[in-house]
Short mmCIF file of C-alpha atoms in Angstrom, two decimals:
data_model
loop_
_atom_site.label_atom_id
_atom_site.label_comp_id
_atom_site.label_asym_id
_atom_site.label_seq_id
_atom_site.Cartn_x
_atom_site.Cartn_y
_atom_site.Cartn_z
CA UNK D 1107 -22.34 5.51 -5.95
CA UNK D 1108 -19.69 2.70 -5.07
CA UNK D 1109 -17.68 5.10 -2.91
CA UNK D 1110 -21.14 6.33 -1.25
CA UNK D 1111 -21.69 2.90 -0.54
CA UNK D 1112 -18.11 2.22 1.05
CA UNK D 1113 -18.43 5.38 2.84
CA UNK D 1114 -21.52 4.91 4.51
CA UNK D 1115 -20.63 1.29 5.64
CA UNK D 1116 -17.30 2.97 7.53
CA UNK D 1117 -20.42 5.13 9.21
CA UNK D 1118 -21.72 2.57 10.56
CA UNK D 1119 -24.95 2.88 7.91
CA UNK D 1120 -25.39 -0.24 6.73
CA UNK D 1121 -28.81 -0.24 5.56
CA UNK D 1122 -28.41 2.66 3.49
CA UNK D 1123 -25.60 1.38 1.90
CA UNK D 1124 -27.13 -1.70 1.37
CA UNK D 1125 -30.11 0.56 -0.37
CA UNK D 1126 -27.92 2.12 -2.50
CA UNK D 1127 -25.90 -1.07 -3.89
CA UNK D 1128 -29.35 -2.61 -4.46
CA UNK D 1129 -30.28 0.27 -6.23
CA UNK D 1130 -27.04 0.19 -8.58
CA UNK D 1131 -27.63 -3.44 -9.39
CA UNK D 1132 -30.99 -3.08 -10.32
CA UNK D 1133 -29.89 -0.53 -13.11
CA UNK D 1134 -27.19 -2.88 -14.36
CA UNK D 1135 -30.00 -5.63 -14.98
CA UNK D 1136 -29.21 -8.96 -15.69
CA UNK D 1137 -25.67 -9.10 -17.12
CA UNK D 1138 -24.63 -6.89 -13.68
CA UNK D 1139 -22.23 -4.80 -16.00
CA UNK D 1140 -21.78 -0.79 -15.40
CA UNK D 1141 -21.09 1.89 -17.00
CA UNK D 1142 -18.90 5.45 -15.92
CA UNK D 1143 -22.15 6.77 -14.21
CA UNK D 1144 -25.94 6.49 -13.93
CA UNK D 1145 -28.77 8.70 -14.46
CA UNK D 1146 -30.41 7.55 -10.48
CA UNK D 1147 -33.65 9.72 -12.06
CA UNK D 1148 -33.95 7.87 -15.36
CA UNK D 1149 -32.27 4.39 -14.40
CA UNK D 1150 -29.90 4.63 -17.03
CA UNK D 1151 -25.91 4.25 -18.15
CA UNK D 1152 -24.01 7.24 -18.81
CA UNK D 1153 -20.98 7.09 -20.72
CA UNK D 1154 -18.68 4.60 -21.27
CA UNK D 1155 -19.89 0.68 -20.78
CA UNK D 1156 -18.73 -1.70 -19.69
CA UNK D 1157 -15.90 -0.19 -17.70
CA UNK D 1158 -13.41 -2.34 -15.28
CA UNK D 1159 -12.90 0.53 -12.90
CA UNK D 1160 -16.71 0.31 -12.37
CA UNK D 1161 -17.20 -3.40 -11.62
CA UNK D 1162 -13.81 -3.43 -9.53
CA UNK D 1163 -15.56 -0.80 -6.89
CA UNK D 1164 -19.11 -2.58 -6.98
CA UNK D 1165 -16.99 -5.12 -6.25
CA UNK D 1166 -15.44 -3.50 -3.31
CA UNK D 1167 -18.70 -1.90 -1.95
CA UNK D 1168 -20.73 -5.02 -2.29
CA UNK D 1169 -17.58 -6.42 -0.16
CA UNK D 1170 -18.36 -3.94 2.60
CA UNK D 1171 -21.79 -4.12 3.15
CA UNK D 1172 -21.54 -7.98 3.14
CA UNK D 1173 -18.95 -7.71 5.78
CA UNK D 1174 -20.70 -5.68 7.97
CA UNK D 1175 -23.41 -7.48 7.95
CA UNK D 1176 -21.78 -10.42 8.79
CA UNK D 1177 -20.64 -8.23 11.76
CA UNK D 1178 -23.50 -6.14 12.79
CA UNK D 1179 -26.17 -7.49 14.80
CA UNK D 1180 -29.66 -7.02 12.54
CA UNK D 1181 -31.45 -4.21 15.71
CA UNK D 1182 -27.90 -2.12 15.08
CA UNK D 1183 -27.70 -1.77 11.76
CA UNK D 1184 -30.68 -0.14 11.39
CA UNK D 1185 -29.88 3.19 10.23
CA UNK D 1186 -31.75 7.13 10.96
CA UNK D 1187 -33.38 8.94 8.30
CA UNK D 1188 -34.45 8.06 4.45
CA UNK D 1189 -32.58 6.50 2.19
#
């Protein structure tokens, strides 16, 4: 999901990206740890948790969208399609 996220940013679609991030940290509630993967149907962990390869790249992706929105005027960013 993390390299989606990064991914999408270089695309220019921000607001997806952003989606998607939102979507991660939702499912790793309040203590904002992750695990190997997720379940997106079910909201859950799968595998091993916590793991530091996880956090580092929600790290990173949470980086990128938060830089280009810093960059991107709010009527760009706006992306086509669902999310």
């Amino acid at each position: 999901s993390f390299w989606l996220v990064e991914t999408l940013v270089r695309r220019k679609e921000i607001d997806r990206a952003d989606a998607i991030l939102q979507r991660a940290e939702h499912i790793a509630g309040e203590l904002g740890l992750f695990a190997e993967s997720a379940d997106a149907r079910n909201n859950t962990f799968l595998g091993n948790m916590p793991l530091v390869f996880s956090q580092v790249e929600y790290a990173r992706a949470a980086l990128a969208v938060d830089e280009a929105v810093r960059r991107t005027p709010r009527r760009t960013r706006i992306s086509e399609g669902s999310i």
